[in-house]
Amino acid sequence: MTLHYTGGAVMMADDVAEAVLHYARELAATQRSDVLIVPVVDAAGILTTAEFLIGPASQLLAIPVDGATERGRDQNVIDDIDRRTQSLRPPAAGTRRFVGPDLDQDLDLSAP
């Protein structure tokens, strides 16, 4: 996909672009920002990395690239972005997270 942002565009693997978009949506919903380092393909076709500042005012647009071979798919990057995205979401209903020196677990509070 080609990811367009204010002032430019870069090509990146579809899964990476989708993860970036989902994370950007969650950051906007929580009024936060973050910097992501993701693999991209530069104008010369070389695989490199780019740093993106993403926040509530980010305007991103991802467009599929017909006929391009996908490059730069990195499952570790996708997993990291997914973890960051999940950390911004509230816990599921009926579950509370207790953190302390001896307790770091989710407890189901919906049971009688």
PDB file of N, CA and C in Angstrom:
ATOM      1  N   MET A   1       0.841  -1.187   0.000  1.00  0.00           N
ATOM      2  CA  MET A   1       0.000   0.000   0.000  1.00  0.00           C
ATOM      3  C   MET A   1       0.884   1.248   0.000  1.00  0.00           C
ATOM      4  N   THR A   2       0.331   2.280  -0.504  1.00  0.00           N
ATOM      5  CA  THR A   2       0.969   3.580  -0.365  1.00  0.00           C
ATOM      6  C   THR A   2       0.257   4.303   0.763  1.00  0.00           C
ATOM      7  N   LEU A   3       1.012   4.693   1.781  1.00  0.00           N
ATOM      8  CA  LEU A   3       0.449   5.430   2.904  1.00  0.00           C
ATOM      9  C   LEU A   3       0.740   6.904   2.688  1.00  0.00           C
ATOM     10  N   HIS A   4      -0.334   7.661   2.533  1.00  0.00           N
ATOM     11  CA  HIS A   4      -0.214   9.110   2.326  1.00  0.00           C
ATOM     12  C   HIS A   4      -0.390   9.804   3.672  1.00  0.00           C
ATOM     13  N   TYR A   5       0.394  10.823   3.877  1.00  0.00           N
ATOM     14  CA  TYR A   5       0.327  11.623   5.094  1.00  0.00           C
ATOM     15  C   TYR A   5       0.590  13.056   4.688  1.00  0.00           C
ATOM     16  N   THR A   6       0.456  13.966   5.604  1.00  0.00           N
ATOM     17  CA  THR A   6       0.676  15.372   5.302  1.00  0.00           C
ATOM     18  C   THR A   6       2.067  15.574   4.722  1.00  0.00           C
ATOM     19  N   GLY A   7       2.122  15.989   3.496  1.00  0.00           N
ATOM     20  CA  GLY A   7       3.402  16.307   2.874  1.00  0.00           C
ATOM     21  C   GLY A   7       4.077  15.185   2.115  1.00  0.00           C
ATOM     22  N   GLY A   8       3.502  14.002   2.035  1.00  0.00           N
ATOM     23  CA  GLY A   8       4.182  12.954   1.296  1.00  0.00           C
ATOM     24  C   GLY A   8       3.474  11.617   1.337  1.00  0.00           C
ATOM     25  N   ALA A   9       4.187  10.605   0.870  1.00  0.00           N
ATOM     26  CA  ALA A   9       3.659   9.246   0.833  1.00  0.00           C
ATOM     27  C   ALA A   9       4.817   8.264   0.803  1.00  0.00           C
ATOM     28  N   VAL A  10       4.582   7.071   1.357  1.00  0.00           N
ATOM     29  CA  VAL A  10       5.556   5.995   1.312  1.00  0.00           C
ATOM     30  C   VAL A  10       4.830   4.689   1.035  1.00  0.00           C
ATOM     31  N   MET A  11       5.569   3.736   0.461  1.00  0.00           N
ATOM     32  CA  MET A  11       5.014   2.410   0.250  1.00  0.00           C
ATOM     33  C   MET A  11       5.430   1.517   1.403  1.00  0.00           C
ATOM     34  N   MET A  12       4.499   0.656   1.814  1.00  0.00           N
ATOM     35  CA  MET A  12       4.787  -0.310   2.871  1.00  0.00           C
ATOM     36  C   MET A  12       3.903  -1.522   2.678  1.00  0.00           C
ATOM     37  N   ALA A  13       4.226  -2.592   3.365  1.00  0.00           N
ATOM     38  CA  ALA A  13       3.440  -3.811   3.279  1.00  0.00           C
ATOM     39  C   ALA A  13       2.009  -3.534   3.735  1.00  0.00           C
ATOM     40  N   ASP A  14       1.069  -4.212   3.106  1.00  0.00           N
ATOM     41  CA  ASP A  14      -0.348  -4.000   3.412  1.00  0.00           C
ATOM     42  C   ASP A  14      -0.648  -4.183   4.899  1.00  0.00           C
ATOM     43  N   ASP A  15      -0.155  -5.267   5.486  1.00  0.00           N
ATOM     44  CA  ASP A  15      -0.433  -5.549   6.900  1.00  0.00           C
ATOM     45  C   ASP A  15       0.144  -4.476   7.815  1.00  0.00           C
ATOM     46  N   VAL A  16       1.298  -3.950   7.468  1.00  0.00           N
ATOM     47  CA  VAL A  16       1.906  -2.892   8.271  1.00  0.00           C
ATOM     48  C   VAL A  16       1.057  -1.626   8.163  1.00  0.00           C
ATOM     49  N   ALA A  17       0.644  -1.270   6.954  1.00  0.00           N
ATOM     50  CA  ALA A  17      -0.186  -0.082   6.758  1.00  0.00           C
ATOM     51  C   ALA A  17      -1.497  -0.198   7.523  1.00  0.00           C
ATOM     52  N   GLU A  18      -2.123  -1.361   7.483  1.00  0.00           N
ATOM     53  CA  GLU A  18      -3.385  -1.554   8.200  1.00  0.00           C
ATOM     54  C   GLU A  18      -3.183  -1.442   9.708  1.00  0.00           C
ATOM     55  N   ALA A  19      -2.095  -1.988  10.220  1.00  0.00           N
ATOM     56  CA  ALA A  19      -1.808  -1.883  11.651  1.00  0.00           C
ATOM     57  C   ALA A  19      -1.584  -0.418  12.042  1.00  0.00           C
ATOM     58  N   VAL A  20      -0.870   0.330  11.207  1.00  0.00           N
ATOM     59  CA  VAL A  20      -0.632   1.756  11.473  1.00  0.00           C
ATOM     60  C   VAL A  20      -1.956   2.507  11.506  1.00  0.00           C
ATOM     61  N   LEU A  21      -2.845   2.229  10.557  1.00  0.00           N
ATOM     62  CA  LEU A  21      -4.143   2.912  10.524  1.00  0.00           C
ATOM     63  C   LEU A  21      -4.982   2.597  11.762  1.00  0.00           C
ATOM     64  N   HIS A  22      -5.025   1.337  12.169  1.00  0.00           N
ATOM     65  CA  HIS A  22      -5.788   0.973  13.363  1.00  0.00           C
ATOM     66  C   HIS A  22      -5.222   1.663  14.604  1.00  0.00           C
ATOM     67  N   TYR A  23      -3.898   1.705  14.696  1.00  0.00           N
ATOM     68  CA  TYR A  23      -3.262   2.362  15.835  1.00  0.00           C
ATOM     69  C   TYR A  23      -3.550   3.864  15.818  1.00  0.00           C
ATOM     70  N   ALA A  24      -3.479   4.473  14.654  1.00  0.00           N
ATOM     71  CA  ALA A  24      -3.769   5.908  14.537  1.00  0.00           C
ATOM     72  C   ALA A  24      -5.195   6.218  14.998  1.00  0.00           C
ATOM     73  N   ARG A  25      -6.137   5.332  14.651  1.00  0.00           N
ATOM     74  CA  ARG A  25      -7.533   5.523  15.073  1.00  0.00           C
ATOM     75  C   ARG A  25      -7.644   5.476  16.599  1.00  0.00           C
ATOM     76  N   GLU A  26      -6.971   4.506  17.238  1.00  0.00           N
ATOM     77  CA  GLU A  26      -7.031   4.402  18.696  1.00  0.00           C
ATOM     78  C   GLU A  26      -6.335   5.582  19.372  1.00  0.00           C
ATOM     79  N   LEU A  27      -5.222   6.029  18.808  1.00  0.00           N
ATOM     80  CA  LEU A  27      -4.543   7.198  19.364  1.00  0.00           C
ATOM     81  C   LEU A  27      -5.445   8.423  19.289  1.00  0.00           C
ATOM     82  N   ALA A  28      -6.126   8.592  18.177  1.00  0.00           N
ATOM     83  CA  ALA A  28      -7.035   9.734  18.024  1.00  0.00           C
ATOM     84  C   ALA A  28      -8.168   9.662  19.042  1.00  0.00           C
ATOM     85  N   ALA A  29      -8.697   8.465  19.252  1.00  0.00           N
ATOM     86  CA  ALA A  29      -9.816   8.291  20.189  1.00  0.00           C
ATOM     87  C   ALA A  29      -9.410   8.602  21.626  1.00  0.00           C
ATOM     88  N   THR A  30      -8.143   8.420  21.948  1.00  0.00           N
ATOM     89  CA  THR A  30      -7.669   8.662  23.310  1.00  0.00           C
ATOM     90  C   THR A  30      -6.885   9.969  23.436  1.00  0.00           C
ATOM     91  N   GLN A  31      -6.823  10.732  22.355  1.00  0.00           N
ATOM     92  CA  GLN A  31      -6.111  12.017  22.346  1.00  0.00           C
ATOM     93  C   GLN A  31      -4.646  11.863  22.747  1.00  0.00           C
ATOM     94  N   ARG A  32      -4.000  10.826  22.200  1.00  0.00           N
ATOM     95  CA  ARG A  32      -2.585  10.574  22.477  1.00  0.00           C
ATOM     96  C   ARG A  32      -1.799  10.592  21.178  1.00  0.00           C
ATOM     97  N   SER A  33      -0.488  10.577  21.316  1.00  0.00           N
ATOM     98  CA  SER A  33       0.376  10.487  20.141  1.00  0.00           C
ATOM     99  C   SER A  33       1.515   9.520  20.449  1.00  0.00           C
ATOM    100  N   ASP A  34       2.174   9.075  19.392  1.00  0.00           N
ATOM    101  CA  ASP A  34       3.284   8.141  19.541  1.00  0.00           C
ATOM    102  C   ASP A  34       4.125   8.195  18.277  1.00  0.00           C
ATOM    103  N   VAL A  35       5.329   7.666  18.373  1.00  0.00           N
ATOM    104  CA  VAL A  35       6.217   7.543  17.214  1.00  0.00           C
ATOM    105  C   VAL A  35       6.357   6.063  16.892  1.00  0.00           C
ATOM    106  N   LEU A  36       6.148   5.731  15.634  1.00  0.00           N
ATOM    107  CA  LEU A  36       6.327   4.364  15.152  1.00  0.00           C
ATOM    108  C   LEU A  36       7.482   4.325  14.173  1.00  0.00           C
ATOM    109  N   ILE A  37       8.266   3.274  14.244  1.00  0.00           N
ATOM    110  CA  ILE A  37       9.315   3.027  13.256  1.00  0.00           C
ATOM    111  C   ILE A  37       8.885   1.793  12.484  1.00  0.00           C
ATOM    112  N   VAL A  38       8.659   1.973  11.182  1.00  0.00           N
ATOM    113  CA  VAL A  38       8.132   0.886  10.362  1.00  0.00           C
ATOM    114  C   VAL A  38       8.956   0.729   9.083  1.00  0.00           C
ATOM    115  N   PRO A  39       8.977  -0.490   8.535  1.00  0.00           N
ATOM    116  CA  PRO A  39       9.685  -0.701   7.270  1.00  0.00           C
ATOM    117  C   PRO A  39       8.904  -0.081   6.115  1.00  0.00           C
ATOM    118  N   VAL A  40       9.611   0.603   5.239  1.00  0.00           N
ATOM    119  CA  VAL A  40       9.015   1.226   4.052  1.00  0.00           C
ATOM    120  C   VAL A  40       9.931   0.994   2.856  1.00  0.00           C
ATOM    121  N   VAL A  41       9.385   1.201   1.682  1.00  0.00           N
ATOM    122  CA  VAL A  41      10.163   1.137   0.449  1.00  0.00           C
ATOM    123  C   VAL A  41      10.321   2.569  -0.046  1.00  0.00           C
ATOM    124  N   ASP A  42      11.562   3.023  -0.178  1.00  0.00           N
ATOM    125  CA  ASP A  42      11.777   4.412  -0.589  1.00  0.00           C
ATOM    126  C   ASP A  42      11.575   4.588  -2.090  1.00  0.00           C
ATOM    127  N   ALA A  43      11.731   5.813  -2.566  1.00  0.00           N
ATOM    128  CA  ALA A  43      11.485   6.149  -3.975  1.00  0.00           C
ATOM    129  C   ALA A  43      12.392   5.360  -4.924  1.00  0.00           C
ATOM    130  N   ALA A  44      13.569   4.941  -4.454  1.00  0.00           N
ATOM    131  CA  ALA A  44      14.495   4.166  -5.284  1.00  0.00           C
ATOM    132  C   ALA A  44      14.203   2.666  -5.221  1.00  0.00           C
ATOM    133  N   GLY A  45      13.165   2.282  -4.451  1.00  0.00           N
ATOM    134  CA  GLY A  45      12.811   0.877  -4.336  1.00  0.00           C
ATOM    135  C   GLY A  45      13.602   0.116  -3.292  1.00  0.00           C
ATOM    136  N   ILE A  46      14.300   0.850  -2.431  1.00  0.00           N
ATOM    137  CA  ILE A  46      15.126   0.231  -1.403  1.00  0.00           C
ATOM    138  C   ILE A  46      14.330   0.119  -0.109  1.00  0.00           C
ATOM    139  N   LEU A  47      14.418  -1.042   0.522  1.00  0.00           N
ATOM    140  CA  LEU A  47      13.749  -1.263   1.797  1.00  0.00           C
ATOM    141  C   LEU A  47      14.521  -0.545   2.896  1.00  0.00           C
ATOM    142  N   THR A  48      13.823   0.293   3.640  1.00  0.00           N
ATOM    143  CA  THR A  48      14.428   1.071   4.720  1.00  0.00           C
ATOM    144  C   THR A  48      13.391   1.218   5.826  1.00  0.00           C
ATOM    145  N   THR A  49      13.625   2.090   6.772  1.00  0.00           N
ATOM    146  CA  THR A  49      12.637   2.356   7.814  1.00  0.00           C
ATOM    147  C   THR A  49      12.294   3.836   7.822  1.00  0.00           C
ATOM    148  N   ALA A  50      11.110   4.119   8.357  1.00  0.00           N
ATOM    149  CA  ALA A  50      10.673   5.503   8.511  1.00  0.00           C
ATOM    150  C   ALA A  50      10.058   5.661   9.887  1.00  0.00           C
ATOM    151  N   GLU A  51      10.201   6.848  10.448  1.00  0.00           N
ATOM    152  CA  GLU A  51       9.582   7.175  11.723  1.00  0.00           C
ATOM    153  C   GLU A  51       8.357   8.034  11.462  1.00  0.00           C
ATOM    154  N   PHE A  52       7.241   7.628  12.053  1.00  0.00           N
ATOM    155  CA  PHE A  52       5.990   8.371  11.904  1.00  0.00           C
ATOM    156  C   PHE A  52       5.552   8.891  13.263  1.00  0.00           C
ATOM    157  N   LEU A  53       5.282  10.179  13.348  1.00  0.00           N
ATOM    158  CA  LEU A  53       4.633  10.748  14.517  1.00  0.00           C
ATOM    159  C   LEU A  53       3.142  10.678  14.233  1.00  0.00           C
ATOM    160  N   ILE A  54       2.437   9.898  15.048  1.00  0.00           N
ATOM    161  CA  ILE A  54       1.011   9.693  14.839  1.00  0.00           C
ATOM    162  C   ILE A  54       0.274  10.202  16.066  1.00  0.00           C
ATOM    163  N   GLY A  55      -0.787  10.957  15.838  1.00  0.00           N
ATOM    164  CA  GLY A  55      -1.566  11.484  16.950  1.00  0.00           C
ATOM    165  C   GLY A  55      -2.960  11.861  16.507  1.00  0.00           C
ATOM    166  N   PRO A  56      -3.674  12.584  17.364  1.00  0.00           N
ATOM    167  CA  PRO A  56      -5.067  12.924  17.071  1.00  0.00           C
ATOM    168  C   PRO A  56      -5.268  13.707  15.777  1.00  0.00           C
ATOM    169  N   ALA A  57      -4.280  14.461  15.371  1.00  0.00           N
ATOM    170  CA  ALA A  57      -4.431  15.274  14.162  1.00  0.00           C
ATOM    171  C   ALA A  57      -3.890  14.586  12.911  1.00  0.00           C
ATOM    172  N   SER A  58      -3.437  13.338  13.046  1.00  0.00           N
ATOM    173  CA  SER A  58      -2.878  12.628  11.889  1.00  0.00           C
ATOM    174  C   SER A  58      -3.944  12.417  10.829  1.00  0.00           C
ATOM    175  N   GLN A  59      -3.562  12.697   9.608  1.00  0.00           N
ATOM    176  CA  GLN A  59      -4.441  12.454   8.471  1.00  0.00           C
ATOM    177  C   GLN A  59      -3.722  11.467   7.563  1.00  0.00           C
ATOM    178  N   LEU A  60      -4.139  10.210   7.637  1.00  0.00           N
ATOM    179  CA  LEU A  60      -3.499   9.145   6.883  1.00  0.00           C
ATOM    180  C   LEU A  60      -4.478   8.565   5.883  1.00  0.00           C
ATOM    181  N   LEU A  61      -3.952   8.161   4.743  1.00  0.00           N
ATOM    182  CA  LEU A  61      -4.744   7.539   3.694  1.00  0.00           C
ATOM    183  C   LEU A  61      -3.903   6.432   3.087  1.00  0.00           C
ATOM    184  N   ALA A  62      -4.428   5.215   3.075  1.00  0.00           N
ATOM    185  CA  ALA A  62      -3.702   4.072   2.502  1.00  0.00           C
ATOM    186  C   ALA A  62      -4.404   3.634   1.226  1.00  0.00           C
ATOM    187  N   ILE A  63      -3.632   3.505   0.158  1.00  0.00           N
ATOM    188  CA  ILE A  63      -4.169   3.115  -1.143  1.00  0.00           C
ATOM    189  C   ILE A  63      -3.399   1.896  -1.644  1.00  0.00           C
ATOM    190  N   PRO A  64      -4.122   0.838  -2.039  1.00  0.00           N
ATOM    191  CA  PRO A  64      -3.437  -0.334  -2.588  1.00  0.00           C
ATOM    192  C   PRO A  64      -2.641   0.031  -3.838  1.00  0.00           C
ATOM    193  N   VAL A  65      -1.534  -0.671  -4.038  1.00  0.00           N
ATOM    194  CA  VAL A  65      -0.691  -0.457  -5.206  1.00  0.00           C
ATOM    195  C   VAL A  65      -0.831  -1.681  -6.104  1.00  0.00           C
ATOM    196  N   ASP A  66      -1.435  -1.501  -7.264  1.00  0.00           N
ATOM    197  CA  ASP A  66      -1.621  -2.614  -8.189  1.00  0.00           C
ATOM    198  C   ASP A  66      -0.295  -3.040  -8.805  1.00  0.00           C
ATOM    199  N   GLY A  67      -0.072  -4.349  -8.864  1.00  0.00           N
ATOM    200  CA  GLY A  67       1.092  -4.889  -9.547  1.00  0.00           C
ATOM    201  C   GLY A  67       2.400  -4.800  -8.791  1.00  0.00           C
ATOM    202  N   ALA A  68       2.390  -4.206  -7.609  1.00  0.00           N
ATOM    203  CA  ALA A  68       3.632  -4.091  -6.840  1.00  0.00           C
ATOM    204  C   ALA A  68       3.829  -5.351  -6.008  1.00  0.00           C
ATOM    205  N   THR A  69       5.078  -5.808  -5.932  1.00  0.00           N
ATOM    206  CA  THR A  69       5.364  -6.929  -5.046  1.00  0.00           C
ATOM    207  C   THR A  69       5.496  -6.378  -3.634  1.00  0.00           C
ATOM    208  N   GLU A  70       4.822  -7.033  -2.726  1.00  0.00           N
ATOM    209  CA  GLU A  70       4.828  -6.549  -1.351  1.00  0.00           C
ATOM    210  C   GLU A  70       6.185  -6.805  -0.705  1.00  0.00           C
ATOM    211  N   ARG A  71       6.730  -5.766  -0.106  1.00  0.00           N
ATOM    212  CA  ARG A  71       8.017  -5.860   0.580  1.00  0.00           C
ATOM    213  C   ARG A  71       7.901  -5.158   1.922  1.00  0.00           C
ATOM    214  N   GLY A  72       8.710  -5.600   2.859  1.00  0.00           N
ATOM    215  CA  GLY A  72       8.766  -4.923   4.147  1.00  0.00           C
ATOM    216  C   GLY A  72       7.778  -5.439   5.175  1.00  0.00           C
ATOM    217  N   ARG A  73       7.168  -6.597   4.894  1.00  0.00           N
ATOM    218  CA  ARG A  73       6.253  -7.155   5.895  1.00  0.00           C
ATOM    219  C   ARG A  73       7.104  -7.712   7.033  1.00  0.00           C
ATOM    220  N   ASP A  74       6.864  -7.209   8.229  1.00  0.00           N
ATOM    221  CA  ASP A  74       7.644  -7.617   9.392  1.00  0.00           C
ATOM    222  C   ASP A  74       6.664  -7.946  10.516  1.00  0.00           C
ATOM    223  N   GLN A  75       6.504  -9.230  10.803  1.00  0.00           N
ATOM    224  CA  GLN A  75       5.522  -9.653  11.802  1.00  0.00           C
ATOM    225  C   GLN A  75       5.823  -9.074  13.172  1.00  0.00           C
ATOM    226  N   ASN A  76       7.098  -8.884  13.509  1.00  0.00           N
ATOM    227  CA  ASN A  76       7.444  -8.285  14.804  1.00  0.00           C
ATOM    228  C   ASN A  76       6.938  -6.853  14.905  1.00  0.00           C
ATOM    229  N   VAL A  77       7.042  -6.094  13.822  1.00  0.00           N
ATOM    230  CA  VAL A  77       6.538  -4.717  13.804  1.00  0.00           C
ATOM    231  C   VAL A  77       5.020  -4.728  13.925  1.00  0.00           C
ATOM    232  N   ILE A  78       4.370  -5.597  13.167  1.00  0.00           N
ATOM    233  CA  ILE A  78       2.904  -5.688  13.218  1.00  0.00           C
ATOM    234  C   ILE A  78       2.455  -6.066  14.626  1.00  0.00           C
ATOM    235  N   ASP A  79       3.108  -7.047  15.237  1.00  0.00           N
ATOM    236  CA  ASP A  79       2.753  -7.466  16.598  1.00  0.00           C
ATOM    237  C   ASP A  79       2.948  -6.327  17.597  1.00  0.00           C
ATOM    238  N   ASP A  80       4.029  -5.563  17.449  1.00  0.00           N
ATOM    239  CA  ASP A  80       4.284  -4.431  18.341  1.00  0.00           C
ATOM    240  C   ASP A  80       3.192  -3.377  18.201  1.00  0.00           C
ATOM    241  N   ILE A  81       2.832  -3.051  16.972  1.00  0.00           N
ATOM    242  CA  ILE A  81       1.778  -2.051  16.755  1.00  0.00           C
ATOM    243  C   ILE A  81       0.451  -2.563  17.298  1.00  0.00           C
ATOM    244  N   ASP A  82       0.153  -3.844  17.086  1.00  0.00           N
ATOM    245  CA  ASP A  82      -1.084  -4.424  17.617  1.00  0.00           C
ATOM    246  C   ASP A  82      -1.112  -4.362  19.146  1.00  0.00           C
ATOM    247  N   ARG A  83       0.017  -4.643  19.803  1.00  0.00           N
ATOM    248  CA  ARG A  83       0.091  -4.550  21.270  1.00  0.00           C
ATOM    249  C   ARG A  83      -0.172  -3.115  21.730  1.00  0.00           C
ATOM    250  N   ARG A  84       0.436  -2.169  21.032  1.00  0.00           N
ATOM    251  CA  ARG A  84       0.222  -0.761  21.389  1.00  0.00           C
ATOM    252  C   ARG A  84      -1.249  -0.380  21.223  1.00  0.00           C
ATOM    253  N   THR A  85      -1.849  -0.861  20.141  1.00  0.00           N
ATOM    254  CA  THR A  85      -3.262  -0.575  19.882  1.00  0.00           C
ATOM    255  C   THR A  85      -4.129  -1.153  20.998  1.00  0.00           C
ATOM    256  N   GLN A  86      -3.891  -2.419  21.339  1.00  0.00           N
ATOM    257  CA  GLN A  86      -4.670  -3.069  22.398  1.00  0.00           C
ATOM    258  C   GLN A  86      -4.515  -2.356  23.740  1.00  0.00           C
ATOM    259  N   SER A  87      -3.340  -1.832  24.018  1.00  0.00           N
ATOM    260  CA  SER A  87      -3.108  -1.174  25.302  1.00  0.00           C
ATOM    261  C   SER A  87      -3.933   0.094  25.462  1.00  0.00           C
ATOM    262  N   LEU A  88      -4.403   0.659  24.360  1.00  0.00           N
ATOM    263  CA  LEU A  88      -5.208   1.878  24.415  1.00  0.00           C
ATOM    264  C   LEU A  88      -6.692   1.596  24.596  1.00  0.00           C
ATOM    265  N   ARG A  89      -7.095   0.357  24.363  1.00  0.00           N
ATOM    266  CA  ARG A  89      -8.506  -0.003  24.466  1.00  0.00           C
ATOM    267  C   ARG A  89      -8.856  -0.329  25.909  1.00  0.00           C
ATOM    268  N   PRO A  90     -10.078   0.056  26.318  1.00  0.00           N
ATOM    269  CA  PRO A  90     -10.490  -0.284  27.691  1.00  0.00           C
ATOM    270  C   PRO A  90     -10.649  -1.794  27.829  1.00  0.00           C
ATOM    271  N   PRO A  91     -10.479  -2.320  29.051  1.00  0.00           N
ATOM    272  CA  PRO A  91     -10.649  -3.756  29.246  1.00  0.00           C
ATOM    273  C   PRO A  91     -12.076  -4.181  28.927  1.00  0.00           C
ATOM    274  N   ALA A  92     -12.248  -5.451  28.624  1.00  0.00           N
ATOM    275  CA  ALA A  92     -13.571  -5.978  28.310  1.00  0.00           C
ATOM    276  C   ALA A  92     -14.495  -5.819  29.513  1.00  0.00           C
ATOM    277  N   ALA A  93     -15.791  -5.671  29.251  1.00  0.00           N
ATOM    278  CA  ALA A  93     -16.773  -5.524  30.322  1.00  0.00           C
ATOM    279  C   ALA A  93     -16.684  -6.705  31.275  1.00  0.00           C
ATOM    280  N   GLY A  94     -16.764  -6.416  32.557  1.00  0.00           N
ATOM    281  CA  GLY A  94     -16.711  -7.474  33.549  1.00  0.00           C
ATOM    282  C   GLY A  94     -15.308  -7.910  33.913  1.00  0.00           C
ATOM    283  N   THR A  95     -14.307  -7.262  33.357  1.00  0.00           N
ATOM    284  CA  THR A  95     -12.921  -7.622  33.656  1.00  0.00           C
ATOM    285  C   THR A  95     -12.205  -6.388  34.177  1.00  0.00           C
ATOM    286  N   ARG A  96     -11.476  -6.550  35.255  1.00  0.00           N
ATOM    287  CA  ARG A  96     -10.643  -5.463  35.767  1.00  0.00           C
ATOM    288  C   ARG A  96      -9.223  -5.950  35.866  1.00  0.00           C
ATOM    289  N   ARG A  97      -8.310  -5.057  35.660  1.00  0.00           N
ATOM    290  CA  ARG A  97      -6.889  -5.398  35.730  1.00  0.00           C
ATOM    291  C   ARG A  97      -6.346  -4.896  37.051  1.00  0.00           C
ATOM    292  N   PHE A  98      -5.820  -5.794  37.847  1.00  0.00           N
ATOM    293  CA  PHE A  98      -5.201  -5.444  39.112  1.00  0.00           C
ATOM    294  C   PHE A  98      -3.702  -5.659  38.964  1.00  0.00           C
ATOM    295  N   VAL A  99      -2.939  -4.635  39.299  1.00  0.00           N
ATOM    296  CA  VAL A  99      -1.490  -4.738  39.190  1.00  0.00           C
ATOM    297  C   VAL A  99      -0.882  -4.370  40.534  1.00  0.00           C
ATOM    298  N   GLY A 100      -0.010  -5.196  40.998  1.00  0.00           N
ATOM    299  CA  GLY A 100       0.659  -4.944  42.260  1.00  0.00           C
ATOM    300  C   GLY A 100       1.888  -5.831  42.330  1.00  0.00           C
ATOM    301  N   PRO A 101       2.596  -5.810  43.437  1.00  0.00           N
ATOM    302  CA  PRO A 101       3.826  -6.597  43.531  1.00  0.00           C
ATOM    303  C   PRO A 101       3.592  -8.096  43.382  1.00  0.00           C
ATOM    304  N   ASP A 102       2.428  -8.587  43.845  1.00  0.00           N
ATOM    305  CA  ASP A 102       2.169 -10.026  43.770  1.00  0.00           C
ATOM    306  C   ASP A 102       0.972 -10.364  42.900  1.00  0.00           C
ATOM    307  N   LEU A 103       0.378  -9.391  42.270  1.00  0.00           N
ATOM    308  CA  LEU A 103      -0.846  -9.636  41.517  1.00  0.00           C
ATOM    309  C   LEU A 103      -0.790  -8.891  40.197  1.00  0.00           C
ATOM    310  N   ASP A 104      -0.795  -9.601  39.106  1.00  0.00           N
ATOM    311  CA  ASP A 104      -0.796  -9.005  37.779  1.00  0.00           C
ATOM    312  C   ASP A 104      -1.637  -9.912  36.892  1.00  0.00           C
ATOM    313  N   GLN A 105      -2.935  -9.774  36.993  1.00  0.00           N
ATOM    314  CA  GLN A 105      -3.805 -10.668  36.235  1.00  0.00           C
ATOM    315  C   GLN A 105      -5.144  -9.995  35.991  1.00  0.00           C
ATOM    316  N   ASP A 106      -5.891 -10.554  35.026  1.00  0.00           N
ATOM    317  CA  ASP A 106      -7.253 -10.125  34.756  1.00  0.00           C
ATOM    318  C   ASP A 106      -8.180 -10.979  35.599  1.00  0.00           C
ATOM    319  N   LEU A 107      -9.150 -10.349  36.230  1.00  0.00           N
ATOM    320  CA  LEU A 107     -10.130 -11.077  37.023  1.00  0.00           C
ATOM    321  C   LEU A 107     -11.500 -10.881  36.417  1.00  0.00           C
ATOM    322  N   ASP A 108     -12.260 -11.966  36.271  1.00  0.00           N
ATOM    323  CA  ASP A 108     -13.606 -11.905  35.733  1.00  0.00           C
ATOM    324  C   ASP A 108     -14.557 -11.559  36.874  1.00  0.00           C
ATOM    325  N   LEU A 109     -15.145 -10.378  36.830  1.00  0.00           N
ATOM    326  CA  LEU A 109     -16.025  -9.923  37.892  1.00  0.00           C
ATOM    327  C   LEU A 109     -17.498 -10.143  37.560  1.00  0.00           C
ATOM    328  N   SER A 110     -17.796 -10.763  36.420  1.00  0.00           N
ATOM    329  CA  SER A 110     -19.185 -10.950  36.016  1.00  0.00           C
ATOM    330  C   SER A 110     -19.799 -12.197  36.631  1.00  0.00           C
ATOM    331  N   ALA A 111     -18.976 -13.108  37.179  1.00  0.00           N
ATOM    332  CA  ALA A 111     -19.507 -14.325  37.801  1.00  0.00           C
ATOM    333  C   ALA A 111     -20.150 -13.968  39.136  1.00  0.00           C
ATOM    334  N   PRO A 112     -21.222 -14.683  39.513  1.00  0.00           N
ATOM    335  CA  PRO A 112     -21.908 -14.377  40.798  1.00  0.00           C
ATOM    336  C   PRO A 112     -21.062 -14.721  41.986  1.00  0.00           C
TER     337      PRO A 112
END
